[in-house]
Amino acid sequence: MSEYRKVTTNTVEKLRKILKNDALLIHDDIESLKSYSNDESGGEYYAHMPEVVVKPETKEQISQIIKLANDEMIPITPRGAGSGLAGADIPIFEGIVISLERMNKIIEIDSENLVAVVEPGVVTNDLCRMVSEKGLYYAGYPMSVETSFIGGNVATNAGGSKVIKYGNTAHHILGLEMVMPDGEIVEYGGKRRKDSSGYNLLQLFIGSEGTLGIFTKIYVNLIPQPGKVVDLLVPFESVEKAISNVAPLMVETKSLPSGIEFIDKKSIYYASKYTGMKLPYQDEVESYLIVQYEATSLQEIEELYEKGGKALQKNGAKDVFIADNRSNSEKIWRMRRNWLESLKAVDPYVPTGDVVVPTSKIPEMVKYINEVSNEFKIDIPVAGHAADGNLHPAPLKPENLPPNEWKTLSEEILGKIAMKAAQMGGAISGEHGVGFIKKELLKKTKPKQYKWMQEVKETLDPNNIMNPGKLF
């Protein structure tokens, strides 16, 4: 976009005065800048180099940087851990990357009000561990719990394995302090759990992917620690049998698991090679469900997994393996958590789809993914959060296909799958966000909403300084 200006030596000097000695600035170190040029969305062909990276430590510094960017018409890209999968934190118009990695304080754990107050650069797992020590629980964490930042979770409205019982990130955010696109610092919500005072602007900013401002403080809802957890590993002779068990399991047991994960045979093959582990019946079955139950007592958890196990076996499970201790559970979840890493080990360019459909449509969606796989003669391993209808197809690049050609082909494949999901009453993204990779799909599937979202963006950010090229 021609109206944007380049970062000049004068701009860098002004940034140094804002940051003083309190924060780090990267300007002419190409190798260091390169690590802020991409995320986990599918190889270096999506990378764009920033002109400068700043690492502020206070909201006041962020405010001054944003005001400077407006004055000089320089685009800003907010960045969390870089674990995103839709390109939301890639600086496609160069400019200034504001990395939030140094804003990593857990400000308060308020046990009386069941609220944690954190900065956006807190690693999700660090928060989970710290509240756990106080007998509390943050139930909104995604699968990337060990790498993602809370701020990034909020920016993309991240999901994860526990959405069916606890909801996605939006359900766990009580308040936000933000630096707006004009540099003003504003607070929305707080430690309260009710607020009927006009439009719910808090929810507007959750999932806005850095296009409407930068979070500087986040109020997170906590609940009492459930205490007892058990995982069931359930092999099935076909994908259809596994997927068709999801809804009946919840209906027949009259209880919500905290998660039902799906992983197919291709995925298990690569995850097994990567982790050096092997699951029961691995060479004989086509897919697995991982079912997790949580409860407050041993008696309650036993009743839950016994009812669940019986329902699964009645409906075609080959067996049900119960992991009722931390060691056995870790073996099961290690395969699922390392799914994407195992695929990247064989194909560093693997992109990850993120479609969501109504739960009843999951079998039809999986069938369609297999049809696309056959049509393009491409392997498409699939894993996902089956309980909430969120599936992650991951097409693997053919060995002899150049990366640039694969970029075009993989986008076509995932685009077809995403459009099919929307036609089924689903959406093009369940938890990864839109970024710039899916913005054309957003426009096609939600034309009215797209227009209204653009109008909100233009009102709050008339100079289009904040994360330009994302969503729109």
CSV table of N, CA and C in Angstrom, one decimal, residues 324-458:
chain,number,residue,atom,x,y,z
A,324,ASP,N,-5.5,-43.9,34.0
A,324,ASP,CA,-6.0,-43.2,35.2
A,324,ASP,C,-4.8,-42.7,36.1
A,325,ASN,N,-3.7,-42.6,35.5
A,325,ASN,CA,-2.5,-41.9,36.2
A,325,ASN,C,-1.8,-41.0,35.2
A,326,ARG,N,-1.0,-40.1,35.7
A,326,ARG,CA,-0.3,-39.1,34.9
A,326,ARG,C,0.6,-39.7,33.9
A,327,SER,N,1.3,-40.8,34.2
A,327,SER,CA,2.2,-41.4,33.3
A,327,SER,C,1.5,-41.9,32.0
A,328,ASN,N,0.5,-42.7,32.3
A,328,ASN,CA,-0.3,-43.3,31.1
A,328,ASN,C,-1.0,-42.3,30.3
A,329,SER,N,-1.5,-41.3,31.0
A,329,SER,CA,-2.2,-40.2,30.3
A,329,SER,C,-1.2,-39.4,29.4
A,330,GLU,N,0.0,-39.2,29.9
A,330,GLU,CA,1.0,-38.5,29.1
A,330,GLU,C,1.4,-39.2,27.8
A,331,LYS,N,1.4,-40.5,27.9
A,331,LYS,CA,1.7,-41.3,26.7
A,331,LYS,C,0.7,-41.1,25.6
A,332,ILE,N,-0.6,-41.1,26.0
A,332,ILE,CA,-1.7,-40.8,25.1
A,332,ILE,C,-1.6,-39.4,24.5
A,333,TRP,N,-1.5,-38.4,25.4
A,333,TRP,CA,-1.6,-37.1,24.9
A,333,TRP,C,-0.3,-36.6,24.2
A,334,ARG,N,0.8,-37.3,24.4
A,334,ARG,CA,2.0,-37.0,23.7
A,334,ARG,C,1.9,-37.2,22.2
A,335,MET,N,1.2,-38.2,21.9
A,335,MET,CA,1.0,-38.5,20.4
A,335,MET,C,0.1,-37.4,19.8
A,336,ARG,N,-1.0,-37.0,20.5
A,336,ARG,CA,-1.9,-36.0,20.0
A,336,ARG,C,-1.2,-34.6,20.0
A,337,ARG,N,-0.5,-34.2,21.0
A,337,ARG,CA,0.1,-32.9,21.1
A,337,ARG,C,1.2,-32.7,20.1
A,338,ASN,N,1.9,-33.8,19.8
A,338,ASN,CA,3.0,-33.7,18.8
A,338,ASN,C,2.6,-34.0,17.4
A,339,TRP,N,1.3,-34.0,17.2
A,339,TRP,CA,0.8,-34.3,15.8
A,339,TRP,C,1.4,-33.4,14.8
A,340,LEU,N,1.2,-32.1,15.0
A,340,LEU,CA,1.7,-31.1,13.9
A,340,LEU,C,3.3,-31.2,13.8
A,341,GLU,N,4.0,-31.3,14.9
A,341,GLU,CA,5.4,-31.4,14.9
A,341,GLU,C,5.9,-32.6,14.1
A,342,SER,N,5.1,-33.7,14.3
A,342,SER,CA,5.5,-35.0,13.6
A,342,SER,C,5.3,-34.8,12.1
A,343,LEU,N,4.3,-34.0,11.6
A,343,LEU,CA,4.1,-33.8,10.2
A,343,LEU,C,5.1,-32.8,9.7
A,344,LYS,N,5.5,-31.8,10.5
A,344,LYS,CA,6.5,-30.9,10.0
A,344,LYS,C,7.9,-31.6,9.9
A,345,ALA,N,8.1,-32.7,10.6
A,345,ALA,CA,9.4,-33.4,10.5
A,345,ALA,C,9.5,-34.0,9.1
A,346,VAL,N,8.4,-34.4,8.5
A,346,VAL,CA,8.5,-35.0,7.1
A,346,VAL,C,8.2,-33.9,6.1
A,347,ASP,N,7.5,-32.9,6.4
A,347,ASP,CA,7.2,-31.8,5.4
A,347,ASP,C,7.2,-30.5,6.1
A,348,PRO,N,8.3,-29.7,6.1
A,348,PRO,CA,8.3,-28.4,6.8
A,348,PRO,C,7.3,-27.4,6.2
A,349,TYR,N,6.7,-27.7,5.1
A,349,TYR,CA,5.8,-26.8,4.4
A,349,TYR,C,4.3,-27.2,4.7
A,350,VAL,N,4.1,-28.1,5.6
A,350,VAL,CA,2.7,-28.6,5.8
A,350,VAL,C,1.8,-27.5,6.3
A,351,PRO,N,0.7,-27.2,5.7
A,351,PRO,CA,-0.2,-26.2,6.2
A,351,PRO,C,-1.3,-26.9,7.0
A,352,THR,N,-2.0,-26.2,7.9
A,352,THR,CA,-2.9,-26.9,8.8
A,352,THR,C,-4.3,-26.2,8.6
A,353,GLY,N,-5.3,-27.0,8.1
A,353,GLY,CA,-6.6,-26.5,8.1
A,353,GLY,C,-7.3,-26.4,9.4
A,354,ASP,N,-8.4,-25.7,9.5
A,354,ASP,CA,-9.0,-25.5,10.8
A,354,ASP,C,-10.5,-25.3,10.6
A,355,VAL,N,-11.1,-26.3,10.1
A,355,VAL,CA,-12.6,-26.1,9.8
A,355,VAL,C,-13.4,-26.6,11.0
A,356,VAL,N,-14.6,-26.0,11.1
A,356,VAL,CA,-15.5,-26.4,12.2
A,356,VAL,C,-16.9,-26.6,11.6
A,357,VAL,N,-17.6,-27.7,11.9
A,357,VAL,CA,-18.9,-28.0,11.5
A,357,VAL,C,-19.8,-28.4,12.7
A,358,PRO,N,-21.1,-28.4,12.5
A,358,PRO,CA,-21.9,-28.9,13.6
A,358,PRO,C,-21.5,-30.4,13.9
A,359,THR,N,-21.6,-30.8,15.1
A,359,THR,CA,-21.1,-32.1,15.5
A,359,THR,C,-21.7,-33.2,14.6
A,360,SER,N,-23.0,-33.1,14.3
A,360,SER,CA,-23.6,-34.2,13.5
A,360,SER,C,-23.1,-34.3,12.1
A,361,LYS,N,-22.3,-33.2,11.7
A,361,LYS,CA,-21.8,-33.2,10.3
A,361,LYS,C,-20.4,-33.7,10.2
A,362,ILE,N,-19.8,-34.1,11.4
A,362,ILE,CA,-18.4,-34.5,11.3
A,362,ILE,C,-18.2,-35.7,10.4
A,363,PRO,N,-19.0,-36.8,10.4
A,363,PRO,CA,-18.7,-37.9,9.5
A,363,PRO,C,-18.7,-37.5,8.1
A,364,GLU,N,-19.7,-36.6,7.7
A,364,GLU,CA,-19.7,-36.1,6.3
A,364,GLU,C,-18.5,-35.3,6.0
A,365,MET,N,-18.0,-34.5,6.9
A,365,MET,CA,-16.8,-33.7,6.7
A,365,MET,C,-15.6,-34.5,6.5
A,366,VAL,N,-15.4,-35.5,7.3
A,366,VAL,CA,-14.3,-36.4,7.2
A,366,VAL,C,-14.3,-37.2,5.8
A,367,LYS,N,-15.5,-37.6,5.5
A,367,LYS,CA,-15.7,-38.2,4.2
A,367,LYS,C,-15.3,-37.3,3.0
A,368,TYR,N,-15.7,-36.1,3.1
A,368,TYR,CA,-15.3,-35.1,2.1
A,368,TYR,C,-13.8,-34.9,2.0
A,369,ILE,N,-13.2,-34.8,3.2
A,369,ILE,CA,-11.7,-34.6,3.2
A,369,ILE,C,-11.0,-35.8,2.5
A,370,ASN,N,-11.5,-37.0,2.7
A,370,ASN,CA,-11.0,-38.1,2.0
A,370,ASN,C,-11.2,-38.1,0.5
A,371,GLU,N,-12.3,-37.5,0.1
A,371,GLU,CA,-12.6,-37.4,-1.3
A,371,GLU,C,-11.6,-36.4,-2.0
A,372,VAL,N,-11.4,-35.3,-1.2
A,372,VAL,CA,-10.4,-34.3,-1.7
A,372,VAL,C,-9.0,-34.9,-1.8
A,373,SER,N,-8.7,-35.7,-0.8
A,373,SER,CA,-7.4,-36.4,-0.8
A,373,SER,C,-7.2,-37.3,-2.0
A,374,ASN,N,-8.3,-38.0,-2.4
A,374,ASN,CA,-8.2,-38.9,-3.6
A,374,ASN,C,-8.2,-38.1,-4.8
A,375,GLU,N,-9.0,-37.0,-4.9
A,375,GLU,CA,-9.0,-36.1,-6.1
A,375,GLU,C,-7.7,-35.5,-6.4
A,376,PHE,N,-6.9,-35.1,-5.4
A,376,PHE,CA,-5.7,-34.4,-5.7
A,376,PHE,C,-4.5,-35.4,-5.5
A,377,LYS,N,-4.8,-36.6,-5.2
A,377,LYS,CA,-3.7,-37.6,-4.9
A,377,LYS,C,-2.7,-37.1,-3.9
A,378,ILE,N,-3.2,-36.6,-2.8
A,378,ILE,CA,-2.4,-36.0,-1.8
A,378,ILE,C,-2.8,-36.6,-0.5
A,379,ASP,N,-1.8,-37.0,0.3
A,379,ASP,CA,-2.1,-37.5,1.7
A,379,ASP,C,-2.6,-36.3,2.6
A,380,ILE,N,-3.7,-36.5,3.2
A,380,ILE,CA,-4.2,-35.5,4.1
A,380,ILE,C,-4.5,-36.1,5.5
A,381,PRO,N,-3.5,-36.2,6.4
A,381,PRO,CA,-3.8,-36.6,7.7
A,381,PRO,C,-4.7,-35.7,8.4
A,382,VAL,N,-5.6,-36.2,9.3
A,382,VAL,CA,-6.6,-35.4,10.0
A,382,VAL,C,-6.5,-35.7,11.5
A,383,ALA,N,-6.5,-34.6,12.3
A,383,ALA,CA,-6.7,-34.7,13.7
A,383,ALA,C,-7.7,-33.6,14.1
A,384,GLY,N,-8.2,-33.6,15.3
A,384,GLY,CA,-9.0,-32.5,15.7
A,384,GLY,C,-9.8,-32.7,17.0
A,385,HIS,N,-10.6,-31.7,17.3
A,385,HIS,CA,-11.4,-31.7,18.5
A,385,HIS,C,-12.8,-32.1,18.1
A,386,ALA,N,-13.0,-33.5,18.1
A,386,ALA,CA,-14.2,-34.0,17.5
A,386,ALA,C,-15.4,-33.6,18.3
A,387,ALA,N,-15.3,-33.4,19.6
A,387,ALA,CA,-16.5,-33.1,20.4
A,387,ALA,C,-17.2,-31.8,20.0
A,388,ASP,N,-16.4,-30.8,19.5
A,388,ASP,CA,-17.0,-29.5,19.1
A,388,ASP,C,-16.9,-29.3,17.5
A,389,GLY,N,-16.7,-30.4,16.8
A,389,GLY,CA,-16.7,-30.3,15.3
A,389,GLY,C,-15.6,-29.7,14.7
A,390,ASN,N,-14.5,-29.5,15.4
A,390,ASN,CA,-13.3,-28.8,14.8
A,390,ASN,C,-12.2,-29.8,14.4
A,391,LEU,N,-12.0,-29.8,13.0
A,391,LEU,CA,-11.1,-30.7,12.4
A,391,LEU,C,-9.9,-30.0,11.8
A,392,HIS,N,-8.7,-30.6,11.8
A,392,HIS,CA,-7.5,-30.1,11.3
A,392,HIS,C,-6.9,-31.0,10.2
A,393,PRO,N,-7.4,-30.8,8.9
A,393,PRO,CA,-6.8,-31.5,7.8
A,393,PRO,C,-5.4,-30.9,7.5
A,394,ALA,N,-4.4,-31.7,7.3
A,394,ALA,CA,-3.0,-31.2,7.0
A,394,ALA,C,-2.4,-31.9,5.8
A,395,PRO,N,-2.7,-31.3,4.6
A,395,PRO,CA,-2.1,-31.9,3.4
A,395,PRO,C,-0.6,-31.9,3.3
A,396,LEU,N,0.0,-33.0,2.9
A,396,LEU,CA,1.4,-33.2,2.8
A,396,LEU,C,1.9,-33.0,1.4
A,397,LYS,N,3.0,-32.2,1.3
A,397,LYS,CA,3.5,-31.9,0.0
A,397,LYS,C,4.1,-33.1,-0.7
A,398,PRO,N,3.8,-33.4,-2.0
A,398,PRO,CA,4.4,-34.5,-2.7
A,398,PRO,C,5.9,-34.2,-2.8
A,399,GLU,N,6.7,-35.2,-2.8
A,399,GLU,CA,8.2,-35.0,-2.7
A,399,GLU,C,8.8,-34.2,-3.8
A,400,ASN,N,8.3,-34.3,-5.0
A,400,ASN,CA,9.0,-33.6,-6.1
A,400,ASN,C,8.3,-32.3,-6.5
A,401,LEU,N,7.4,-31.9,-5.7
A,401,LEU,CA,6.7,-30.6,-6.0
A,401,LEU,C,7.4,-29.4,-5.4
A,402,PRO,N,7.8,-28.4,-6.2
A,402,PRO,CA,8.5,-27.2,-5.6
A,402,PRO,C,7.6,-26.5,-4.6
A,403,PRO,N,8.2,-25.9,-3.6
A,403,PRO,CA,7.4,-25.2,-2.5
A,403,PRO,C,6.4,-24.2,-3.0
A,404,ASN,N,6.8,-23.4,-4.0
A,404,ASN,CA,5.9,-22.3,-4.5
A,404,ASN,C,4.7,-22.9,-5.2
A,405,GLU,N,4.9,-24.0,-5.9
A,405,GLU,CA,3.7,-24.7,-6.5
A,405,GLU,C,2.9,-25.3,-5.5
A,406,TRP,N,3.5,-25.8,-4.4
A,406,TRP,CA,2.8,-26.4,-3.3
A,406,TRP,C,1.9,-25.4,-2.6
A,407,LYS,N,2.5,-24.2,-2.4
A,407,LYS,CA,1.8,-23.1,-1.8
A,407,LYS,C,0.4,-22.9,-2.4
A,408,THR,N,0.4,-22.8,-3.8
A,408,THR,CA,-0.8,-22.6,-4.5
A,408,THR,C,-1.8,-23.7,-4.4
A,409,LEU,N,-1.2,-25.0,-4.6
A,409,LEU,CA,-2.0,-26.2,-4.5
A,409,LEU,C,-2.6,-26.4,-3.2
A,410,SER,N,-1.8,-26.2,-2.1
A,410,SER,CA,-2.3,-26.5,-0.8
A,410,SER,C,-3.4,-25.5,-0.4
A,411,GLU,N,-3.3,-24.3,-0.8
A,411,GLU,CA,-4.3,-23.3,-0.5
A,411,GLU,C,-5.6,-23.6,-1.2
A,412,GLU,N,-5.5,-24.2,-2.5
A,412,GLU,CA,-6.7,-24.6,-3.2
A,412,GLU,C,-7.4,-25.8,-2.4
A,413,ILE,N,-6.6,-26.7,-2.0
A,413,ILE,CA,-7.1,-27.9,-1.3
A,413,ILE,C,-7.8,-27.5,0.0
A,414,LEU,N,-7.1,-26.7,0.8
A,414,LEU,CA,-7.7,-26.3,2.1
A,414,LEU,C,-8.9,-25.3,1.9
A,415,GLY,N,-8.8,-24.5,0.8
A,415,GLY,CA,-9.9,-23.6,0.5
A,415,GLY,C,-11.2,-24.4,0.2
A,416,LYS,N,-11.0,-25.5,-0.6
A,416,LYS,CA,-12.2,-26.3,-0.9
A,416,LYS,C,-12.8,-26.9,0.3
A,417,ILE,N,-11.9,-27.4,1.2
A,417,ILE,CA,-12.4,-28.0,2.4
A,417,ILE,C,-13.1,-27.0,3.3
A,418,ALA,N,-12.5,-25.8,3.4
A,418,ALA,CA,-13.1,-24.8,4.2
A,418,ALA,C,-14.5,-24.3,3.7
A,419,MET,N,-14.6,-24.2,2.4
A,419,MET,CA,-15.9,-23.8,1.8
A,419,MET,C,-16.9,-24.8,2.0
A,420,LYS,N,-16.5,-26.1,1.9
A,420,LYS,CA,-17.5,-27.2,2.2
A,420,LYS,C,-18.0,-27.1,3.6
A,421,ALA,N,-17.1,-26.8,4.6
A,421,ALA,CA,-17.5,-26.7,6.0
A,421,ALA,C,-18.5,-25.6,6.1
A,422,ALA,N,-18.3,-24.5,5.5
A,422,ALA,CA,-19.2,-23.3,5.6
A,422,ALA,C,-20.6,-23.7,5.0
A,423,GLN,N,-20.6,-24.5,3.9
A,423,GLN,CA,-21.8,-24.9,3.3
A,423,GLN,C,-22.6,-25.9,4.2
A,424,MET,N,-21.9,-26.6,5.1
A,424,MET,CA,-22.5,-27.5,6.0
A,424,MET,C,-23.1,-26.8,7.3
A,425,GLY,N,-22.9,-25.5,7.3
A,425,GLY,CA,-23.4,-24.7,8.5
A,425,GLY,C,-22.2,-24.5,9.5
A,426,GLY,N,-21.0,-24.7,9.0
A,426,GLY,CA,-19.8,-24.5,9.9
A,426,GLY,C,-19.1,-23.2,9.5
A,427,ALA,N,-17.8,-23.2,9.7
A,427,ALA,CA,-17.1,-21.9,9.5
A,427,ALA,C,-15.7,-22.3,9.0
A,428,ILE,N,-15.0,-21.3,8.4
A,428,ILE,CA,-13.7,-21.5,7.8
A,428,ILE,C,-12.6,-21.6,8.8
A,429,SER,N,-12.9,-21.2,10.1
A,429,SER,CA,-11.9,-21.3,11.1
A,429,SER,C,-12.6,-21.5,12.4
A,430,GLY,N,-12.1,-22.5,13.1
A,430,GLY,CA,-12.7,-22.8,14.5
A,430,GLY,C,-11.9,-22.2,15.6
A,431,GLU,N,-10.5,-22.1,15.4
A,431,GLU,CA,-9.7,-21.6,16.5
A,431,GLU,C,-8.4,-21.0,16.1
A,432,HIS,N,-8.0,-21.1,14.9
A,432,HIS,CA,-6.7,-20.5,14.4
A,432,HIS,C,-6.8,-19.1,14.0
A,433,GLY,N,-8.0,-18.6,13.7
A,433,GLY,CA,-8.2,-17.3,13.2
A,433,GLY,C,-8.1,-17.2,11.7
A,434,VAL,N,-8.2,-16.0,11.1
A,434,VAL,CA,-8.2,-15.8,9.7
A,434,VAL,C,-6.9,-15.3,9.2
A,435,GLY,N,-6.2,-14.4,9.9
A,435,GLY,CA,-4.9,-13.9,9.5
A,435,GLY,C,-5.1,-13.3,8.1
A,436,PHE,N,-4.0,-13.6,7.2
A,436,PHE,CA,-4.2,-13.2,5.8
A,436,PHE,C,-4.4,-14.4,4.9
A,437,ILE,N,-4.2,-15.6,5.4
A,437,ILE,CA,-4.3,-16.8,4.6
A,437,ILE,C,-5.8,-17.1,4.3
A,438,LYS,N,-6.7,-16.7,5.2
A,438,LYS,CA,-8.1,-17.1,4.9
A,438,LYS,C,-9.0,-15.9,4.7
A,439,LYS,N,-8.4,-14.7,4.5
A,439,LYS,CA,-9.3,-13.5,4.4
A,439,LYS,C,-10.2,-13.5,3.2
A,440,GLU,N,-9.8,-14.1,2.1
A,440,GLU,CA,-10.7,-14.2,0.9
A,440,GLU,C,-11.9,-15.2,1.2
A,441,LEU,N,-11.6,-16.2,2.0
A,441,LEU,CA,-12.6,-17.2,2.4
A,441,LEU,C,-13.6,-16.5,3.3
A,442,LEU,N,-13.1,-15.7,4.2
A,442,LEU,CA,-14.0,-14.9,5.1
A,442,LEU,C,-15.0,-14.1,4.4
A,443,LYS,N,-14.4,-13.4,3.4
A,443,LYS,CA,-15.3,-12.5,2.5
A,443,LYS,C,-16.3,-13.3,1.8
A,444,LYS,N,-16.0,-14.5,1.3
A,444,LYS,CA,-16.9,-15.3,0.5
A,444,LYS,C,-18.0,-15.9,1.4
A,445,THR,N,-17.7,-16.3,2.6
A,445,THR,CA,-18.6,-17.0,3.4
A,445,THR,C,-19.4,-16.1,4.4
A,446,LYS,N,-18.9,-14.9,4.6
A,446,LYS,CA,-19.7,-14.0,5.5
A,446,LYS,C,-19.7,-12.6,4.9
A,447,PRO,N,-20.3,-12.4,3.8
A,447,PRO,CA,-20.2,-11.1,3.1
A,447,PRO,C,-20.8,-9.9,3.9
A,448,LYS,N,-21.9,-10.1,4.5
A,448,LYS,CA,-22.5,-9.0,5.3
A,448,LYS,C,-21.7,-8.7,6.5
A,449,GLN,N,-21.3,-9.8,7.2
A,449,GLN,CA,-20.5,-9.6,8.4
A,449,GLN,C,-19.2,-9.0,8.1
A,450,TYR,N,-18.6,-9.4,7.0
A,450,TYR,CA,-17.3,-8.9,6.5
A,450,TYR,C,-17.4,-7.4,6.3
A,451,LYS,N,-18.5,-6.9,5.7
A,451,LYS,CA,-18.7,-5.5,5.4
A,451,LYS,C,-18.8,-4.7,6.8
A,452,TRP,N,-19.5,-5.2,7.7
A,452,TRP,CA,-19.7,-4.6,9.0
A,452,TRP,C,-18.4,-4.6,9.8
A,453,MET,N,-17.7,-5.7,9.7
A,453,MET,CA,-16.4,-5.7,10.4
A,453,MET,C,-15.4,-4.7,9.8
A,454,GLN,N,-15.4,-4.5,8.5
A,454,GLN,CA,-14.6,-3.5,7.9
A,454,GLN,C,-15.0,-2.1,8.4
A,455,GLU,N,-16.3,-1.9,8.5
A,455,GLU,CA,-16.7,-0.5,9.0
A,455,GLU,C,-16.2,-0.3,10.4
A,456,VAL,N,-16.2,-1.3,11.3
A,456,VAL,CA,-15.7,-1.2,12.6
A,456,VAL,C,-14.2,-0.9,12.6
A,457,LYS,N,-13.5,-1.6,11.7
A,457,LYS,CA,-12.1,-1.4,11.6
A,457,LYS,C,-11.8,0.1,11.1
A,458,GLU,N,-12.5,0.5,10.1
A,458,GLU,CA,-12.3,1.9,9.6
A,458,GLU,C,-12.6,3.0,10.7
